[in-house]
Amino acid sequence: MQFLYLLEKIRVPGLNELMLTITHLGEETAFLVIALIVSVYMLSGREYLMRELKALCGLFLPKKRVNIVSDYAHRTAAIFYKYFYGALLDALVVGVVVSVGLLIFRVPYAVLLGLLLGLLNIVPYFGAIIGCIGIALVTLLTNGFAAALGVVIFIIVVQNSALVVVVVYCVEEVIELVVAEFFLKILW
């Protein structure tokens, strides 16, 4: 009790803001962990959930409409599954190739940084940029400007190459087009 009283009497500039920031960060981290656990649970039991959802819809909708909704739900789930598979495949390829490239550039913690970049590559738009900036800073501080510039160019080439390959793969699988036909349709 006296400890709380003493804490209230101590006035440190910025302490309240710091505590609010730490609390907010903890809340967001807990939310992210819970969302990840729930997502994994739902994906692992998706067939059971789909059966139960179909039975629930059967209580309110005619059988024909339930079958239509079920068909769309299965197709949507298959598309999302392939998308996430492609994103994870892209992250793995980028992480491994960048790790090897960072080893060639003699960047400290090359494997860790490469795999971290691969993991951040899952985050749309900003993940790859944040990872590239972090690796560039580490390289700049340890190996100099020329090596950092080379690493940034290498990472950009690897990410764009992997993106093109994975996007073509995902589009081919999801839409069921042949790759040559896909490019012809884009060009015409």
JSON list of C-alpha atoms in Angstrom, two decimals:
[
{"chain": "A", "resi": 1, "resn": "MET", "atom": "CA", "xyz": [0.00, 0.00, 0.00]},
{"chain": "A", "resi": 2, "resn": "GLN", "atom": "CA", "xyz": [2.81, 2.38, 0.87]},
{"chain": "A", "resi": 3, "resn": "PHE", "atom": "CA", "xyz": [4.57, 1.49, -2.39]},
{"chain": "A", "resi": 4, "resn": "LEU", "atom": "CA", "xyz": [1.57, 2.70, -4.43]},
{"chain": "A", "resi": 5, "resn": "TYR", "atom": "CA", "xyz": [1.42, 5.87, -2.34]},
{"chain": "A", "resi": 6, "resn": "LEU", "atom": "CA", "xyz": [5.12, 6.53, -3.03]},
{"chain": "A", "resi": 7, "resn": "LEU", "atom": "CA", "xyz": [4.63, 5.90, -6.74]},
{"chain": "A", "resi": 8, "resn": "GLU", "atom": "CA", "xyz": [1.85, 8.49, -6.85]},
{"chain": "A", "resi": 9, "resn": "LYS", "atom": "CA", "xyz": [4.10, 11.07, -5.16]},
{"chain": "A", "resi": 10, "resn": "ILE", "atom": "CA", "xyz": [7.03, 10.58, -7.54]},
{"chain": "A", "resi": 11, "resn": "ARG", "atom": "CA", "xyz": [6.73, 12.82, -10.59]},
{"chain": "A", "resi": 12, "resn": "VAL", "atom": "CA", "xyz": [8.96, 11.69, -13.46]},
{"chain": "A", "resi": 13, "resn": "PRO", "atom": "CA", "xyz": [8.44, 13.50, -16.78]},
{"chain": "A", "resi": 14, "resn": "GLY", "atom": "CA", "xyz": [7.25, 11.11, -19.47]},
{"chain": "A", "resi": 15, "resn": "LEU", "atom": "CA", "xyz": [6.71, 8.17, -17.09]},
{"chain": "A", "resi": 16, "resn": "ASN", "atom": "CA", "xyz": [2.94, 8.07, -17.67]},
{"chain": "A", "resi": 17, "resn": "GLU", "atom": "CA", "xyz": [3.41, 8.06, -21.44]},
{"chain": "A", "resi": 18, "resn": "LEU", "atom": "CA", "xyz": [6.02, 5.33, -21.18]},
{"chain": "A", "resi": 19, "resn": "MET", "atom": "CA", "xyz": [3.76, 3.17, -19.02]},
{"chain": "A", "resi": 20, "resn": "LEU", "atom": "CA", "xyz": [0.82, 3.70, -21.41]},
{"chain": "A", "resi": 21, "resn": "THR", "atom": "CA", "xyz": [3.00, 2.72, -24.36]},
{"chain": "A", "resi": 22, "resn": "ILE", "atom": "CA", "xyz": [4.23, -0.42, -22.60]},
{"chain": "A", "resi": 23, "resn": "THR", "atom": "CA", "xyz": [0.67, -1.35, -21.60]},
{"chain": "A", "resi": 24, "resn": "HIS", "atom": "CA", "xyz": [-0.61, -0.78, -25.15]},
{"chain": "A", "resi": 25, "resn": "LEU", "atom": "CA", "xyz": [2.25, -2.86, -26.60]},
{"chain": "A", "resi": 26, "resn": "GLY", "atom": "CA", "xyz": [1.45, -5.68, -24.18]},
{"chain": "A", "resi": 27, "resn": "GLU", "atom": "CA", "xyz": [-2.24, -5.59, -25.10]},
{"chain": "A", "resi": 28, "resn": "GLU", "atom": "CA", "xyz": [-1.48, -5.68, -28.83]},
{"chain": "A", "resi": 29, "resn": "THR", "atom": "CA", "xyz": [0.97, -8.54, -28.38]},
{"chain": "A", "resi": 30, "resn": "ALA", "atom": "CA", "xyz": [-1.58, -10.54, -26.39]},
{"chain": "A", "resi": 31, "resn": "PHE", "atom": "CA", "xyz": [-4.23, -9.85, -29.06]},
{"chain": "A", "resi": 32, "resn": "LEU", "atom": "CA", "xyz": [-1.85, -11.02, -31.80]},
{"chain": "A", "resi": 33, "resn": "VAL", "atom": "CA", "xyz": [-0.99, -14.23, -29.94]},
{"chain": "A", "resi": 34, "resn": "ILE", "atom": "CA", "xyz": [-4.66, -15.00, -29.26]},
{"chain": "A", "resi": 35, "resn": "ALA", "atom": "CA", "xyz": [-5.57, -14.31, -32.91]},
{"chain": "A", "resi": 36, "resn": "LEU", "atom": "CA", "xyz": [-2.78, -16.62, -34.08]},
{"chain": "A", "resi": 37, "resn": "ILE", "atom": "CA", "xyz": [-3.90, -19.42, -31.75]},
{"chain": "A", "resi": 38, "resn": "VAL", "atom": "CA", "xyz": [-7.55, -19.08, -32.80]},
{"chain": "A", "resi": 39, "resn": "SER", "atom": "CA", "xyz": [-6.56, -19.01, -36.49]},
{"chain": "A", "resi": 40, "resn": "VAL", "atom": "CA", "xyz": [-4.51, -22.19, -36.19]},
{"chain": "A", "resi": 41, "resn": "TYR", "atom": "CA", "xyz": [-7.32, -23.87, -34.25]},
{"chain": "A", "resi": 42, "resn": "MET", "atom": "CA", "xyz": [-9.92, -22.89, -36.83]},
{"chain": "A", "resi": 43, "resn": "LEU", "atom": "CA", "xyz": [-7.75, -23.98, -39.76]},
{"chain": "A", "resi": 44, "resn": "SER", "atom": "CA", "xyz": [-7.00, -27.33, -38.15]},
{"chain": "A", "resi": 45, "resn": "GLY", "atom": "CA", "xyz": [-10.69, -28.02, -37.64]},
{"chain": "A", "resi": 46, "resn": "ARG", "atom": "CA", "xyz": [-12.03, -26.38, -40.78]},
{"chain": "A", "resi": 47, "resn": "GLU", "atom": "CA", "xyz": [-13.88, -29.48, -42.03]},
{"chain": "A", "resi": 48, "resn": "TYR", "atom": "CA", "xyz": [-15.71, -29.82, -38.72]},
{"chain": "A", "resi": 49, "resn": "LEU", "atom": "CA", "xyz": [-16.52, -26.10, -38.70]},
{"chain": "A", "resi": 50, "resn": "MET", "atom": "CA", "xyz": [-17.80, -26.29, -42.29]},
{"chain": "A", "resi": 51, "resn": "ARG", "atom": "CA", "xyz": [-20.09, -29.24, -41.42]},
{"chain": "A", "resi": 52, "resn": "GLU", "atom": "CA", "xyz": [-21.45, -27.42, -38.39]},
{"chain": "A", "resi": 53, "resn": "LEU", "atom": "CA", "xyz": [-21.96, -24.20, -40.34]},
{"chain": "A", "resi": 54, "resn": "LYS", "atom": "CA", "xyz": [-23.79, -26.16, -43.05]},
{"chain": "A", "resi": 55, "resn": "ALA", "atom": "CA", "xyz": [-26.03, -27.75, -40.42]},
{"chain": "A", "resi": 56, "resn": "LEU", "atom": "CA", "xyz": [-26.71, -24.33, -38.88]},
{"chain": "A", "resi": 57, "resn": "CYS", "atom": "CA", "xyz": [-27.59, -22.82, -42.27]},
{"chain": "A", "resi": 58, "resn": "GLY", "atom": "CA", "xyz": [-29.84, -25.80, -42.90]},
{"chain": "A", "resi": 59, "resn": "LEU", "atom": "CA", "xyz": [-32.03, -24.64, -40.04]},
{"chain": "A", "resi": 60, "resn": "PHE", "atom": "CA", "xyz": [-32.75, -21.30, -41.71]},
{"chain": "A", "resi": 61, "resn": "LEU", "atom": "CA", "xyz": [-32.28, -21.81, -45.46]},
{"chain": "A", "resi": 62, "resn": "PRO", "atom": "CA", "xyz": [-33.67, -24.23, -48.04]},
{"chain": "A", "resi": 63, "resn": "LYS", "atom": "CA", "xyz": [-31.41, -27.16, -48.94]},
{"chain": "A", "resi": 64, "resn": "LYS", "atom": "CA", "xyz": [-30.67, -25.77, -52.41]},
{"chain": "A", "resi": 65, "resn": "ARG", "atom": "CA", "xyz": [-29.38, -22.47, -50.99]},
{"chain": "A", "resi": 66, "resn": "VAL", "atom": "CA", "xyz": [-27.38, -24.30, -48.31]},
{"chain": "A", "resi": 67, "resn": "ASN", "atom": "CA", "xyz": [-25.62, -26.30, -51.04]},
{"chain": "A", "resi": 68, "resn": "ILE", "atom": "CA", "xyz": [-24.84, -23.09, -52.98]},
{"chain": "A", "resi": 69, "resn": "VAL", "atom": "CA", "xyz": [-23.45, -21.37, -49.88]},
{"chain": "A", "resi": 70, "resn": "SER", "atom": "CA", "xyz": [-21.47, -24.49, -48.99]},
{"chain": "A", "resi": 71, "resn": "ASP", "atom": "CA", "xyz": [-19.99, -24.71, -52.47]},
{"chain": "A", "resi": 72, "resn": "TYR", "atom": "CA", "xyz": [-18.88, -21.05, -52.36]},
{"chain": "A", "resi": 73, "resn": "ALA", "atom": "CA", "xyz": [-17.48, -21.50, -48.87]},
{"chain": "A", "resi": 74, "resn": "HIS", "atom": "CA", "xyz": [-15.41, -24.53, -49.95]},
{"chain": "A", "resi": 75, "resn": "ARG", "atom": "CA", "xyz": [-14.09, -22.73, -53.03]},
{"chain": "A", "resi": 76, "resn": "THR", "atom": "CA", "xyz": [-13.25, -19.63, -50.99]},
{"chain": "A", "resi": 77, "resn": "ALA", "atom": "CA", "xyz": [-11.47, -21.73, -48.37]},
{"chain": "A", "resi": 78, "resn": "ALA", "atom": "CA", "xyz": [-9.46, -23.49, -51.09]},
{"chain": "A", "resi": 79, "resn": "ILE", "atom": "CA", "xyz": [-8.42, -20.15, -52.63]},
{"chain": "A", "resi": 80, "resn": "PHE", "atom": "CA", "xyz": [-7.34, -18.74, -49.25]},
{"chain": "A", "resi": 81, "resn": "TYR", "atom": "CA", "xyz": [-5.45, -21.93, -48.44]},
{"chain": "A", "resi": 82, "resn": "LYS", "atom": "CA", "xyz": [-3.54, -21.70, -51.71]},
{"chain": "A", "resi": 83, "resn": "TYR", "atom": "CA", "xyz": [-2.87, -18.02, -51.13]},
{"chain": "A", "resi": 84, "resn": "PHE", "atom": "CA", "xyz": [-1.41, -18.64, -47.66]},
{"chain": "A", "resi": 85, "resn": "TYR", "atom": "CA", "xyz": [0.56, -21.58, -48.98]},
{"chain": "A", "resi": 86, "resn": "GLY", "atom": "CA", "xyz": [2.00, -19.33, -51.68]},
{"chain": "A", "resi": 87, "resn": "ALA", "atom": "CA", "xyz": [2.81, -16.59, -49.17]},
{"chain": "A", "resi": 88, "resn": "LEU", "atom": "CA", "xyz": [4.61, -19.07, -46.90]},
{"chain": "A", "resi": 89, "resn": "LEU", "atom": "CA", "xyz": [6.45, -20.56, -49.87]},
{"chain": "A", "resi": 90, "resn": "ASP", "atom": "CA", "xyz": [7.50, -17.05, -50.93]},
{"chain": "A", "resi": 91, "resn": "ALA", "atom": "CA", "xyz": [8.69, -16.28, -47.39]},
{"chain": "A", "resi": 92, "resn": "LEU", "atom": "CA", "xyz": [10.73, -19.49, -47.24]},
{"chain": "A", "resi": 93, "resn": "VAL", "atom": "CA", "xyz": [12.35, -18.95, -50.64]},
{"chain": "A", "resi": 94, "resn": "VAL", "atom": "CA", "xyz": [13.16, -15.30, -49.93]},
{"chain": "A", "resi": 95, "resn": "GLY", "atom": "CA", "xyz": [14.50, -16.12, -46.46]},
{"chain": "A", "resi": 96, "resn": "VAL", "atom": "CA", "xyz": [16.83, -18.88, -47.66]},
{"chain": "A", "resi": 97, "resn": "VAL", "atom": "CA", "xyz": [18.10, -17.03, -50.76]},
{"chain": "A", "resi": 98, "resn": "VAL", "atom": "CA", "xyz": [18.67, -13.78, -48.85]},
{"chain": "A", "resi": 99, "resn": "SER", "atom": "CA", "xyz": [20.46, -15.70, -46.08]},
{"chain": "A", "resi": 100, "resn": "VAL", "atom": "CA", "xyz": [22.84, -17.18, -48.65]},
{"chain": "A", "resi": 101, "resn": "GLY", "atom": "CA", "xyz": [23.35, -13.76, -50.23]},
{"chain": "A", "resi": 102, "resn": "LEU", "atom": "CA", "xyz": [24.05, -12.16, -46.86]},
{"chain": "A", "resi": 103, "resn": "LEU", "atom": "CA", "xyz": [26.61, -14.88, -46.15]},
{"chain": "A", "resi": 104, "resn": "ILE", "atom": "CA", "xyz": [28.31, -14.00, -49.44]},
{"chain": "A", "resi": 105, "resn": "PHE", "atom": "CA", "xyz": [28.31, -10.30, -48.45]},
{"chain": "A", "resi": 106, "resn": "ARG", "atom": "CA", "xyz": [29.74, -11.36, -45.05]},
{"chain": "A", "resi": 107, "resn": "VAL", "atom": "CA", "xyz": [26.99, -9.68, -43.05]},
{"chain": "A", "resi": 108, "resn": "PRO", "atom": "CA", "xyz": [26.98, -10.66, -39.37]},
{"chain": "A", "resi": 109, "resn": "TYR", "atom": "CA", "xyz": [24.01, -12.79, -38.30]},
{"chain": "A", "resi": 110, "resn": "ALA", "atom": "CA", "xyz": [23.29, -13.45, -41.98]},
{"chain": "A", "resi": 111, "resn": "VAL", "atom": "CA", "xyz": [21.07, -16.51, -41.49]},
{"chain": "A", "resi": 112, "resn": "LEU", "atom": "CA", "xyz": [19.07, -14.87, -38.71]},
{"chain": "A", "resi": 113, "resn": "LEU", "atom": "CA", "xyz": [18.58, -11.65, -40.69]},
{"chain": "A", "resi": 114, "resn": "GLY", "atom": "CA", "xyz": [17.68, -13.54, -43.87]},
{"chain": "A", "resi": 115, "resn": "LEU", "atom": "CA", "xyz": [15.08, -15.68, -42.15]},
{"chain": "A", "resi": 116, "resn": "LEU", "atom": "CA", "xyz": [13.71, -12.62, -40.35]},
{"chain": "A", "resi": 117, "resn": "LEU", "atom": "CA", "xyz": [13.33, -10.90, -43.73]},
{"chain": "A", "resi": 118, "resn": "GLY", "atom": "CA", "xyz": [11.53, -13.97, -45.04]},
{"chain": "A", "resi": 119, "resn": "LEU", "atom": "CA", "xyz": [9.19, -13.91, -42.06]},
{"chain": "A", "resi": 120, "resn": "LEU", "atom": "CA", "xyz": [8.54, -10.19, -42.46]},
{"chain": "A", "resi": 121, "resn": "ASN", "atom": "CA", "xyz": [7.92, -10.80, -46.16]},
{"chain": "A", "resi": 122, "resn": "ILE", "atom": "CA", "xyz": [4.58, -12.36, -45.17]},
{"chain": "A", "resi": 123, "resn": "VAL", "atom": "CA", "xyz": [3.35, -8.92, -44.04]},
{"chain": "A", "resi": 124, "resn": "PRO", "atom": "CA", "xyz": [1.94, -7.22, -47.15]},
{"chain": "A", "resi": 125, "resn": "TYR", "atom": "CA", "xyz": [3.70, -4.11, -48.47]},
{"chain": "A", "resi": 126, "resn": "PHE", "atom": "CA", "xyz": [5.58, -2.95, -45.35]},
{"chain": "A", "resi": 127, "resn": "GLY", "atom": "CA", "xyz": [7.13, -6.16, -44.01]},
{"chain": "A", "resi": 128, "resn": "ALA", "atom": "CA", "xyz": [9.68, -6.50, -46.79]},
{"chain": "A", "resi": 129, "resn": "ILE", "atom": "CA", "xyz": [10.54, -2.80, -46.62]},
{"chain": "A", "resi": 130, "resn": "ILE", "atom": "CA", "xyz": [11.07, -2.89, -42.85]},
{"chain": "A", "resi": 131, "resn": "GLY", "atom": "CA", "xyz": [13.22, -6.02, -43.14]},
{"chain": "A", "resi": 132, "resn": "CYS", "atom": "CA", "xyz": [15.30, -4.55, -45.95]},
{"chain": "A", "resi": 133, "resn": "ILE", "atom": "CA", "xyz": [15.90, -1.32, -44.01]},
{"chain": "A", "resi": 134, "resn": "GLY", "atom": "CA", "xyz": [16.99, -3.28, -40.93]},
{"chain": "A", "resi": 135, "resn": "ILE", "atom": "CA", "xyz": [19.41, -5.44, -42.90]},
{"chain": "A", "resi": 136, "resn": "ALA", "atom": "CA", "xyz": [20.74, -2.37, -44.73]},
{"chain": "A", "resi": 137, "resn": "LEU", "atom": "CA", "xyz": [21.43, -0.64, -41.41]},
{"chain": "A", "resi": 138, "resn": "VAL", "atom": "CA", "xyz": [23.25, -3.67, -39.99]},
{"chain": "A", "resi": 139, "resn": "THR", "atom": "CA", "xyz": [25.31, -3.95, -43.17]},
{"chain": "A", "resi": 140, "resn": "LEU", "atom": "CA", "xyz": [26.03, -0.22, -43.24]},
{"chain": "A", "resi": 141, "resn": "LEU", "atom": "CA", "xyz": [27.28, -0.24, -39.65]},
{"chain": "A", "resi": 142, "resn": "THR", "atom": "CA", "xyz": [29.43, -3.35, -40.06]},
{"chain": "A", "resi": 143, "resn": "ASN", "atom": "CA", "xyz": [30.61, -3.45, -43.68]},
{"chain": "A", "resi": 144, "resn": "GLY", "atom": "CA", "xyz": [30.24, 0.08, -45.03]},
{"chain": "A", "resi": 145, "resn": "PHE", "atom": "CA", "xyz": [28.16, 1.92, -47.60]},
{"chain": "A", "resi": 146, "resn": "ALA", "atom": "CA", "xyz": [29.14, -0.06, -50.70]},
{"chain": "A", "resi": 147, "resn": "ALA", "atom": "CA", "xyz": [28.23, -3.39, -49.11]},
{"chain": "A", "resi": 148, "resn": "ALA", "atom": "CA", "xyz": [24.94, -1.94, -47.80]},
{"chain": "A", "resi": 149, "resn": "LEU", "atom": "CA", "xyz": [24.03, -0.69, -51.27]},
{"chain": "A", "resi": 150, "resn": "GLY", "atom": "CA", "xyz": [24.89, -4.08, -52.77]},
{"chain": "A", "resi": 151, "resn": "VAL", "atom": "CA", "xyz": [22.77, -5.86, -50.14]},
{"chain": "A", "resi": 152, "resn": "VAL", "atom": "CA", "xyz": [19.78, -3.58, -50.78]},
{"chain": "A", "resi": 153, "resn": "ILE", "atom": "CA", "xyz": [19.98, -4.15, -54.55]},
{"chain": "A", "resi": 154, "resn": "PHE", "atom": "CA", "xyz": [20.33, -7.90, -53.99]},
{"chain": "A", "resi": 155, "resn": "ILE", "atom": "CA", "xyz": [17.32, -8.01, -51.66]},
{"chain": "A", "resi": 156, "resn": "ILE", "atom": "CA", "xyz": [15.16, -6.01, -54.09]},
{"chain": "A", "resi": 157, "resn": "VAL", "atom": "CA", "xyz": [16.06, -8.35, -56.97]},
{"chain": "A", "resi": 158, "resn": "VAL", "atom": "CA", "xyz": [15.39, -11.46, -54.87]},
{"chain": "A", "resi": 159, "resn": "GLN", "atom": "CA", "xyz": [12.06, -10.19, -53.54]},
{"chain": "A", "resi": 160, "resn": "ASN", "atom": "CA", "xyz": [10.79, -9.12, -56.94]},
{"chain": "A", "resi": 161, "resn": "SER", "atom": "CA", "xyz": [11.91, -12.37, -58.58]},
{"chain": "A", "resi": 162, "resn": "ALA", "atom": "CA", "xyz": [10.28, -14.47, -55.88]},
{"chain": "A", "resi": 163, "resn": "LEU", "atom": "CA", "xyz": [7.14, -12.35, -56.07]},
{"chain": "A", "resi": 164, "resn": "VAL", "atom": "CA", "xyz": [6.78, -12.89, -59.82]},
{"chain": "A", "resi": 165, "resn": "VAL", "atom": "CA", "xyz": [7.35, -16.64, -59.52]},
{"chain": "A", "resi": 166, "resn": "VAL", "atom": "CA", "xyz": [4.97, -17.11, -56.58]},
{"chain": "A", "resi": 167, "resn": "VAL", "atom": "CA", "xyz": [2.27, -14.86, -58.02]},
{"chain": "A", "resi": 168, "resn": "VAL", "atom": "CA", "xyz": [2.36, -16.74, -61.33]},
{"chain": "A", "resi": 169, "resn": "TYR", "atom": "CA", "xyz": [2.25, -20.04, -59.43]},
{"chain": "A", "resi": 170, "resn": "CYS", "atom": "CA", "xyz": [-0.67, -18.92, -57.25]},
{"chain": "A", "resi": 171, "resn": "VAL", "atom": "CA", "xyz": [-2.62, -17.44, -60.16]},
{"chain": "A", "resi": 172, "resn": "GLU", "atom": "CA", "xyz": [-2.04, -20.59, -62.20]},
{"chain": "A", "resi": 173, "resn": "GLU", "atom": "CA", "xyz": [-3.21, -22.81, -59.34]},
{"chain": "A", "resi": 174, "resn": "VAL", "atom": "CA", "xyz": [-6.18, -20.73, -58.22]},
{"chain": "A", "resi": 175, "resn": "ILE", "atom": "CA", "xyz": [-7.55, -19.72, -61.60]},
{"chain": "A", "resi": 176, "resn": "GLU", "atom": "CA", "xyz": [-6.26, -22.90, -63.25]},
{"chain": "A", "resi": 177, "resn": "LEU", "atom": "CA", "xyz": [-4.58, -21.23, -66.20]},
{"chain": "A", "resi": 178, "resn": "VAL", "atom": "CA", "xyz": [-1.46, -22.35, -67.97]},
{"chain": "A", "resi": 179, "resn": "VAL", "atom": "CA", "xyz": [1.40, -19.89, -67.40]},
{"chain": "A", "resi": 180, "resn": "ALA", "atom": "CA", "xyz": [1.85, -19.10, -71.11]},
{"chain": "A", "resi": 181, "resn": "GLU", "atom": "CA", "xyz": [-1.90, -18.55, -71.46]},
{"chain": "A", "resi": 182, "resn": "PHE", "atom": "CA", "xyz": [-1.79, -16.28, -68.41]},
{"chain": "A", "resi": 183, "resn": "PHE", "atom": "CA", "xyz": [0.90, -14.06, -69.94]},
{"chain": "A", "resi": 184, "resn": "LEU", "atom": "CA", "xyz": [-0.86, -14.01, -73.31]},
{"chain": "A", "resi": 185, "resn": "LYS", "atom": "CA", "xyz": [-4.07, -12.86, -71.65]},
{"chain": "A", "resi": 186, "resn": "ILE", "atom": "CA", "xyz": [-2.18, -10.08, -69.85]},
{"chain": "A", "resi": 187, "resn": "LEU", "atom": "CA", "xyz": [-0.50, -8.93, -73.06]},
{"chain": "A", "resi": 188, "resn": "TRP", "atom": "CA", "xyz": [-3.63, -8.99, -75.20]}
]
